[in-house]
Tab-separated table of C-alpha atoms (C1' of nucleotides) in Angstrom:
chain	number	residue	atom	x	y	z
A	1	MET	CA	26.047	-9.490	18.397
A	2	HIS	CA	23.800	-8.596	15.490
A	3	GLY	CA	22.374	-5.418	16.999
A	4	SER	CA	23.460	-2.896	14.424
A	5	LYS	CA	22.504	-5.192	11.596
A	6	ARG	CA	19.017	-5.529	13.062
A	7	VAL	CA	18.606	-1.768	13.334
A	8	LEU	CA	19.959	-1.351	9.825
A	9	PHE	CA	17.407	-3.793	8.512
A	10	LEU	CA	14.463	-2.238	10.368
A	11	ASP	CA	15.557	1.091	8.977
A	12	LEU	CA	15.520	-0.465	5.521
A	13	VAL	CA	12.007	-1.801	6.075
A	14	LEU	CA	10.651	1.588	7.121
A	15	SER	CA	12.389	3.182	4.151
A	16	VAL	CA	10.765	0.684	1.796
A	17	PHE	CA	7.344	1.627	3.203
A	18	ARG	CA	8.113	5.285	2.662
A	19	LEU	CA	9.565	4.818	-0.826
A	20	ASN	CA	6.584	2.709	-1.820
A	21	GLY	CA	4.266	5.588	-0.982
A	22	LEU	CA	6.417	8.107	-2.790
A	23	LEU	CA	6.666	5.946	-5.921
A	24	ILE	CA	2.889	5.625	-6.042
A	25	ALA	CA	2.616	9.394	-5.701
A	26	GLU	CA	5.143	9.829	-8.531
A	27	GLY	CA	3.192	7.458	-10.728
A	28	ASP	CA	-0.045	9.233	-9.973
A	29	ASP	CA	1.545	12.539	-10.929
A	30	MET	CA	2.812	11.055	-14.193
A	31	THR	CA	-0.571	9.608	-15.093
A	32	GLU	CA	-2.433	12.785	-14.220
A	33	GLY	CA	-4.541	13.624	-17.246
A	34	LEU	CA	-4.550	10.021	-18.451
A	35	GLY	CA	-7.416	9.195	-16.115
A	36	LEU	CA	-5.470	6.420	-14.423
A	37	THR	CA	-5.256	5.567	-10.748
A	38	HIS	CA	-2.255	3.710	-9.322
A	39	ALA	CA	-4.248	0.498	-9.174
A	40	ARG	CA	-4.822	0.848	-12.919
A	41	TRP	CA	-1.372	1.806	-14.152
A	42	LYS	CA	0.074	-1.044	-12.137
A	43	VAL	CA	-2.175	-3.489	-13.983
A	44	ILE	CA	-1.398	-1.911	-17.355
A	45	GLY	CA	2.309	-2.056	-16.612
A	46	ALA	CA	2.191	-5.684	-15.573
A	47	ILE	CA	0.333	-6.704	-18.733
A	48	ALA	CA	2.550	-4.614	-20.993
A	49	LEU	CA	5.651	-6.308	-19.591
A	50	SER	CA	4.247	-9.749	-20.358
A	51	ASN	CA	4.309	-10.942	-23.936
A	52	ASN	CA	1.318	-13.232	-24.184
A	53	GLY	CA	-1.027	-11.631	-21.709
A	54	LEU	CA	-1.676	-12.712	-18.172
A	55	THR	CA	-4.561	-14.260	-16.288
A	56	VAL	CA	-6.051	-12.330	-13.414
A	57	PRO	CA	-4.350	-14.462	-10.762
A	58	GLY	CA	-1.143	-14.083	-12.784
A	59	ILE	CA	-1.322	-10.299	-12.540
A	60	ALA	CA	-2.021	-10.642	-8.833
A	61	ARG	CA	1.123	-12.733	-8.371
A	62	VAL	CA	3.289	-10.224	-10.213
A	63	LEU	CA	1.910	-7.284	-8.246
A	64	GLY	CA	1.853	-9.113	-4.937
A	65	GLN	CA	-1.847	-8.564	-4.389
A	66	SER	CA	-4.891	-10.750	-3.917
A	67	ARG	CA	-6.502	-12.057	-7.086
A	68	GLN	CA	-9.850	-10.676	-5.893
A	69	ALA	CA	-8.523	-7.122	-5.748
A	70	VAL	CA	-7.063	-7.434	-9.257
A	71	GLN	CA	-10.245	-9.014	-10.582
A	72	ARG	CA	-12.311	-6.065	-9.473
A	73	ILE	CA	-9.953	-3.597	-11.147
A	74	THR	CA	-9.720	-5.509	-14.431
A	75	ASP	CA	-13.501	-5.932	-14.621
A	76	VAL	CA	-13.963	-2.169	-14.473
A	77	MET	CA	-11.079	-1.556	-16.888
A	78	VAL	CA	-12.664	-3.906	-19.423
A	79	GLU	CA	-15.923	-1.986	-19.066
A	80	ASP	CA	-13.995	1.220	-19.605
A	81	GLY	CA	-12.352	-0.184	-22.740
A	82	LEU	CA	-8.773	-0.241	-21.439
A	83	LEU	CA	-8.449	-4.029	-21.326
A	84	GLU	CA	-9.886	-7.019	-23.166
A	85	TYR	CA	-10.590	-10.555	-22.006
A	86	HIS	CA	-9.465	-13.200	-24.513
A	87	LYS	CA	-10.047	-16.936	-24.582
A	88	ASN	CA	-7.296	-18.864	-22.886
A	89	PRO	CA	-6.453	-22.072	-24.760
A	90	LYS	CA	-4.942	-23.446	-21.580
A	91	HIS	CA	-7.908	-22.889	-19.305
A	92	LYS	CA	-11.650	-22.972	-19.876
A	93	ARG	CA	-12.592	-20.377	-17.270
A	94	SER	CA	-9.455	-18.335	-16.608
A	95	VAL	CA	-9.281	-15.808	-19.449
A	96	LEU	CA	-6.224	-13.910	-20.661
A	97	VAL	CA	-6.144	-10.186	-20.000
A	98	LEU	CA	-4.717	-8.055	-22.826
A	99	LEU	CA	-4.442	-4.327	-23.524
A	100	SER	CA	-7.105	-2.981	-25.882
A	101	GLU	CA	-6.097	-0.518	-28.597
A	102	GLN	CA	-7.009	2.289	-26.244
A	103	GLY	CA	-5.028	0.623	-23.497
A	104	LYS	CA	-1.970	0.397	-25.734
A	105	GLU	CA	-2.274	4.063	-26.665
A	106	ILE	CA	-2.450	5.031	-23.015
A	107	TYR	CA	0.559	2.858	-22.236
A	108	ASN	CA	2.554	4.528	-25.012
A	109	THR	CA	1.591	7.951	-23.713
A	110	LEU	CA	2.617	6.839	-20.251
A	111	ARG	CA	5.976	5.658	-21.548
A	112	GLU	CA	6.684	9.107	-22.970
A	113	VAL	CA	6.538	10.511	-19.448
A	114	GLN	CA	7.916	7.500	-17.613
A	115	ASP	CA	11.112	7.036	-19.605
A	116	PRO	CA	12.512	10.536	-18.990
A	117	TRP	CA	11.429	10.224	-15.369
A	118	ALA	CA	13.341	6.963	-14.925
A	119	ILE	CA	16.425	8.385	-16.567
A	120	ASP	CA	16.273	11.529	-14.471
A	121	ALA	CA	15.738	9.613	-11.224
A	122	THR	CA	18.866	7.507	-11.779
A	123	GLU	CA	20.997	10.243	-13.310
A	124	ASP	CA	23.578	10.399	-10.562
A	125	ILE	CA	23.344	6.783	-9.409
A	126	PRO	CA	25.921	4.230	-10.581
A	127	VAL	CA	24.564	1.128	-12.302
A	128	GLU	CA	26.412	-1.045	-9.795
A	129	GLU	CA	24.454	0.415	-6.884
A	130	LEU	CA	21.167	-0.166	-8.684
A	131	GLU	CA	22.163	-3.758	-9.311
A	132	THR	CA	23.203	-4.349	-5.717
A	133	ALA	CA	19.965	-2.906	-4.375
A	134	LEU	CA	17.838	-4.854	-6.829
A	135	ARG	CA	19.658	-8.073	-5.971
A	136	LEU	CA	19.077	-7.515	-2.264
A	137	ILE	CA	15.405	-6.689	-2.727
A	138	ARG	CA	14.934	-9.784	-4.883
A	139	ARG	CA	16.600	-11.893	-2.243
A	140	LEU	CA	14.203	-10.586	0.382
A	141	ILE	CA	11.261	-11.154	-1.940
A	142	LYS	CA	12.299	-14.748	-2.422
A	143	LYS	CA	12.723	-15.143	1.316
A	144	PHE	CA	9.267	-13.828	2.189
A	145	ASN	CA	7.443	-15.419	-0.717
B	1	MET	CA	21.867	5.406	-24.392
B	2	HIS	CA	20.443	4.753	-20.960
B	3	GLY	CA	18.164	1.911	-21.987
B	4	SER	CA	19.428	-0.818	-19.698
B	5	LYS	CA	19.636	1.530	-16.762
B	6	ARG	CA	16.043	2.571	-17.335
B	7	VAL	CA	14.876	-1.041	-17.419
B	8	LEU	CA	16.934	-1.810	-14.341
B	9	PHE	CA	15.294	1.037	-12.498
B	10	LEU	CA	11.759	0.105	-13.540
B	11	ASP	CA	12.516	-3.414	-12.397
B	12	LEU	CA	13.608	-1.965	-9.075
B	13	VAL	CA	10.375	0.004	-8.795
B	14	LEU	CA	8.228	-3.054	-9.402
B	15	SER	CA	10.305	-5.008	-6.891
B	16	VAL	CA	9.770	-2.313	-4.278
B	17	PHE	CA	6.019	-2.601	-4.807
B	18	ARG	CA	6.257	-6.351	-4.388
B	19	LEU	CA	8.520	-6.214	-1.339
B	20	ASN	CA	6.273	-3.613	0.267
B	21	GLY	CA	3.355	-6.015	0.071
B	22	LEU	CA	5.401	-8.902	1.403
B	23	LEU	CA	6.743	-6.873	4.326
B	24	ILE	CA	3.229	-5.879	5.326
B	25	ALA	CA	2.231	-9.533	5.174
B	26	GLU	CA	5.234	-10.435	7.341
B	27	GLY	CA	4.278	-7.774	9.871
B	28	ASP	CA	0.706	-8.990	9.938
B	29	ASP	CA	1.921	-12.524	10.585
B	30	MET	CA	4.115	-11.312	13.435
B	31	THR	CA	1.310	-9.349	15.045
B	32	GLU	CA	-1.151	-12.201	14.690
B	33	GLY	CA	-2.570	-12.792	18.127
B	34	LEU	CA	-1.818	-9.250	19.200
B	35	GLY	CA	-4.974	-8.055	17.478
B	36	LEU	CA	-3.090	-5.548	15.355
B	37	THR	CA	-3.520	-4.695	11.689
B	38	HIS	CA	-0.697	-3.192	9.665
B	39	ALA	CA	-2.289	0.245	9.906
B	40	ARG	CA	-2.127	-0.116	13.660
B	41	TRP	CA	1.371	-1.454	14.181
B	42	LYS	CA	2.695	1.263	11.905
B	43	VAL	CA	1.120	3.910	14.141
B	44	ILE	CA	2.398	2.205	17.293
B	45	GLY	CA	5.862	1.999	15.792
B	46	ALA	CA	5.883	5.651	14.816
B	47	ILE	CA	4.822	6.771	18.289
B	48	ALA	CA	7.233	4.410	20.024
B	49	LEU	CA	10.135	5.850	18.029
B	50	SER	CA	9.252	9.400	19.081
B	51	ASN	CA	10.137	10.494	22.585
B	52	ASN	CA	7.502	13.053	23.453
B	53	GLY	CA	4.522	11.773	21.501
B	54	LEU	CA	3.287	12.980	18.164
B	55	THR	CA	0.248	14.845	16.923
B	56	VAL	CA	-1.988	13.130	14.413
B	57	PRO	CA	-0.663	15.153	11.480
B	58	GLY	CA	2.834	14.420	12.772
B	59	ILE	CA	2.262	10.678	12.584
B	60	ALA	CA	0.878	11.150	9.101
B	61	ARG	CA	4.040	12.944	8.010
B	62	VAL	CA	6.284	10.210	9.386
B	63	LEU	CA	4.279	7.448	7.727
B	64	GLY	CA	3.768	9.353	4.500
B	65	GLN	CA	-0.007	9.157	4.694
B	66	SER	CA	-2.888	11.611	4.877
B	67	ARG	CA	-3.721	12.994	8.290
B	68	GLN	CA	-7.354	11.944	7.814
B	69	ALA	CA	-6.396	8.287	7.444
B	70	VAL	CA	-4.250	8.429	10.585
B	71	GLN	CA	-6.941	10.271	12.504
B	72	ARG	CA	-9.449	7.544	11.841
B	73	ILE	CA	-7.034	4.850	13.028
B	74	THR	CA	-5.966	6.698	16.182
B	75	ASP	CA	-9.582	7.463	17.142
B	76	VAL	CA	-10.413	3.760	17.108
B	77	MET	CA	-7.165	2.842	18.870
B	78	VAL	CA	-7.950	5.280	21.679
B	79	GLU	CA	-11.381	3.690	22.003
B	80	ASP	CA	-9.697	0.299	22.161
B	81	GLY	CA	-7.308	1.489	24.861
B	82	LEU	CA	-4.084	1.232	22.847
B	83	LEU	CA	-3.437	4.962	22.664
B	84	GLU	CA	-4.179	8.017	24.758
B	85	TYR	CA	-4.792	11.615	23.779
B	86	HIS	CA	-2.933	14.103	25.983
B	87	LYS	CA	-3.140	17.862	26.174
B	88	ASN	CA	-0.650	19.568	23.931
B	89	PRO	CA	0.838	22.655	25.585
B	90	LYS	CA	1.760	23.966	22.168
B	91	HIS	CA	-1.656	23.705	20.561
B	92	LYS	CA	-5.177	24.112	21.919
B	93	ARG	CA	-6.844	21.644	19.568
B	94	SER	CA	-4.105	19.345	18.270
B	95	VAL	CA	-3.577	16.763	20.990
B	96	LEU	CA	-0.516	14.581	21.529
B	97	VAL	CA	-0.908	10.859	20.870
B	98	LEU	CA	0.883	8.560	23.324
B	99	LEU	CA	0.966	4.833	23.939
B	100	SER	CA	-1.233	3.699	26.818
B	101	GLU	CA	0.093	1.099	29.249
B	102	GLN	CA	-1.594	-1.568	27.174
B	103	GLY	CA	-0.077	-0.050	24.029
B	104	LYS	CA	3.406	-0.189	25.573
B	105	GLU	CA	2.923	-3.809	26.560
B	106	ILE	CA	1.862	-4.700	23.050
B	107	TYR	CA	4.854	-2.870	21.608
B	108	ASN	CA	7.198	-4.809	23.892
B	109	THR	CA	5.566	-8.080	22.898
B	110	LEU	CA	5.925	-7.086	19.261
B	111	ARG	CA	9.613	-6.401	19.732
B	112	GLU	CA	10.120	-9.921	21.071
B	113	VAL	CA	8.956	-11.315	17.739
B	114	GLN	CA	10.330	-8.615	15.514
B	115	ASP	CA	13.912	-8.724	16.666
B	116	PRO	CA	14.542	-12.427	15.917
B	117	TRP	CA	12.704	-11.969	12.622
B	118	ALA	CA	15.013	-9.151	11.569
B	119	ILE	CA	18.087	-11.145	12.508
B	120	ASP	CA	16.859	-14.201	10.649
B	121	ALA	CA	15.929	-12.244	7.538
B	122	THR	CA	19.424	-10.801	7.213
B	123	GLU	CA	21.299	-13.919	8.267
B	124	ASP	CA	23.061	-14.522	4.970
B	125	ILE	CA	23.232	-10.931	3.763
B	126	PRO	CA	26.465	-8.945	4.177
B	127	VAL	CA	26.177	-5.663	6.059
B	128	GLU	CA	27.729	-3.843	3.114
B	129	GLU	CA	24.871	-4.847	0.825
B	130	LEU	CA	22.300	-3.682	3.351
B	131	GLU	CA	24.080	-0.363	3.626
B	132	THR	CA	24.303	0.087	-0.135
B	133	ALA	CA	20.621	-0.667	-0.603
B	134	LEU	CA	19.560	1.585	2.242
B	135	ARG	CA	21.699	4.414	0.903
B	136	LEU	CA	20.121	4.082	-2.534
B	137	ILE	CA	16.589	3.955	-1.172
B	138	ARG	CA	17.236	7.008	0.989
B	139	ARG	CA	18.587	8.848	-2.011
B	140	LEU	CA	15.416	8.077	-3.954
B	141	ILE	CA	13.248	9.118	-1.005
B	142	LYS	CA	15.026	12.445	-0.818
B	143	LYS	CA	14.623	12.885	-4.558
B	144	PHE	CA	10.876	12.255	-4.560
B	145	ASN	CA	10.087	14.051	-1.311
C	1	DG	C1'	-3.009	44.561	17.517
C	2	DG	C1'	-4.877	42.958	12.989
C	3	DT	C1'	-4.801	40.437	9.021
C	4	DA	C1'	-3.668	36.828	5.732
C	5	DC	C1'	-2.161	32.227	5.248
C	6	DA	C1'	-1.185	27.648	7.083
C	7	DA	C1'	-2.458	23.849	10.088
C	8	DT	C1'	-5.901	21.055	12.308
C	9	DG	C1'	-10.239	18.348	13.426
C	10	DA	C1'	-14.297	16.587	11.573
C	11	DC	C1'	-17.177	14.586	8.150
C	12	DA	C1'	-18.336	12.600	3.571
C	13	DA	C1'	-17.722	10.160	-0.860
C	14	DC	C1'	-15.131	7.122	-3.111
C	15	DA	C1'	-11.271	3.764	-4.650
C	16	DT	C1'	-8.642	0.104	-3.201
C	17	DG	C1'	-7.117	-3.870	-0.519
C	18	DC	C1'	-7.902	-8.080	2.326
C	19	DT	C1'	-10.181	-12.307	3.967
C	20	DG	C1'	-13.737	-15.757	3.863
C	21	DA	C1'	-16.836	-18.632	1.448
C	22	DC	C1'	-18.673	-21.430	-2.340
C	23	DA	C1'	-18.862	-23.649	-6.865
C	24	DG	C1'	-16.613	-24.948	-11.098
C	25	DT	C1'	-11.987	-26.396	-13.401
C	26	DT	C1'	-7.438	-28.379	-13.745
C	27	DG	C1'	-3.841	-31.426	-13.024
C	28	DA	C1'	-1.419	-34.974	-10.745
C	29	DA	C1'	-1.187	-39.077	-8.044
C	30	DG	C1'	-3.106	-43.458	-7.163
D	1	DC	C1'	-10.016	-43.807	-14.681
D	2	DT	C1'	-10.849	-41.940	-10.201
D	3	DT	C1'	-9.907	-39.036	-6.684
D	4	DC	C1'	-8.256	-35.156	-4.422
D	5	DA	C1'	-5.750	-31.023	-3.771
D	6	DA	C1'	-4.789	-26.685	-5.888
D	7	DC	C1'	-6.483	-23.031	-8.821
D	8	DT	C1'	-10.046	-19.906	-10.445
D	9	DG	C1'	-14.289	-16.779	-10.746
D	10	DT	C1'	-17.595	-14.657	-7.973
D	11	DC	C1'	-19.785	-12.431	-4.208
D	12	DA	C1'	-19.864	-10.324	0.407
D	13	DG	C1'	-18.131	-7.829	4.455
D	14	DC	C1'	-14.894	-5.039	6.235
D	15	DA	C1'	-10.414	-2.142	6.956
D	16	DT	C1'	-7.762	1.274	4.965
D	17	DG	C1'	-6.336	5.222	2.115
D	18	DT	C1'	-7.304	9.422	-0.734
D	19	DT	C1'	-9.413	13.761	-1.882
D	20	DG	C1'	-12.541	17.482	-0.957
D	21	DT	C1'	-14.857	20.668	2.151
D	22	DC	C1'	-15.735	23.545	6.150
D	23	DA	C1'	-15.046	25.705	10.540
D	24	DT	C1'	-11.632	26.588	13.972
D	25	DT	C1'	-7.014	27.503	15.651
D	26	DG	C1'	-2.019	29.037	15.038
D	27	DT	C1'	1.491	31.655	13.107
D	28	DA	C1'	3.828	35.142	10.692
D	29	DC	C1'	3.939	39.496	8.884
D	30	DC	C1'	2.821	44.269	8.726
DNA sequence: GGTACAATGACAACATGCTGACAGTTGAAG
DNA sequence: CTTCAACTGTCAGCATGTTGTCATTGTACC
């Protein structure tokens, strides 16, 4: 009988939905004044975490979104001077997306708010619990991928 | 120095974003053929879990969304015969949203797919890990609420 | 009872996400 | 070298979510 396990898991799923919304709200609060929406700081974060830049479909894979949705955002962000398209030696059409100088400045400003936030959020949570939760979430990601 | 804990947490945040997207995709796959979108099965689920029906703003609070977004969905779902608006003895304007007969049937059909899915997804995951992860996520939800 | 504040429905403008479709590019298998 | 499937950019249509605004209804406080 796996009844309680099933309920436990459905509870987890609903909680992930809820936490997802709250995390986006937190991010939007943090980026208030930087002129960023959640779609934008997600892209900036994904690029900043990569060393050599990412292609548009690459960003989409990291964020778990469609490449078309990411393409639309990056196009506007390039127009706004936050990102730059660079030639990709490995692909004639698929350019690399990198942070512009302005984009880097905004990311640094974001980090100044984000770092204390992350530390505060995990203040009273043991590292082991974070690791267990992350491992479980990764396992589910792999399963559903 | 909380550096590694900070990185661990940011990794967790990104993974929650990713898992959120994958779970919605899983739900959409399960409801394929039922004519439901994720906005719709979330509403049906929220109402089904409540005993006496919910008002539109009430659904919004449960799902962590704006009442306007939920209102638009429920209006169309009433038109489509999935939901019904009933008089609310406690409020002259704010009606109660309930599942119609067709809505109940669809929810039952959904359960027939959802239950095996939940069992399969957690097949090789110990209950203790599920509980640890859920506890952590709930703690974060409470923190950001 | 009256009054101030919160909650609700309704509508609009906008940002974001998805899928489908089509053409050009890449890479791997034959 | 050829061929074909997968990947990519681009455009279009549509569903969803957010914020803002306004009038109406509820509630709490005096």
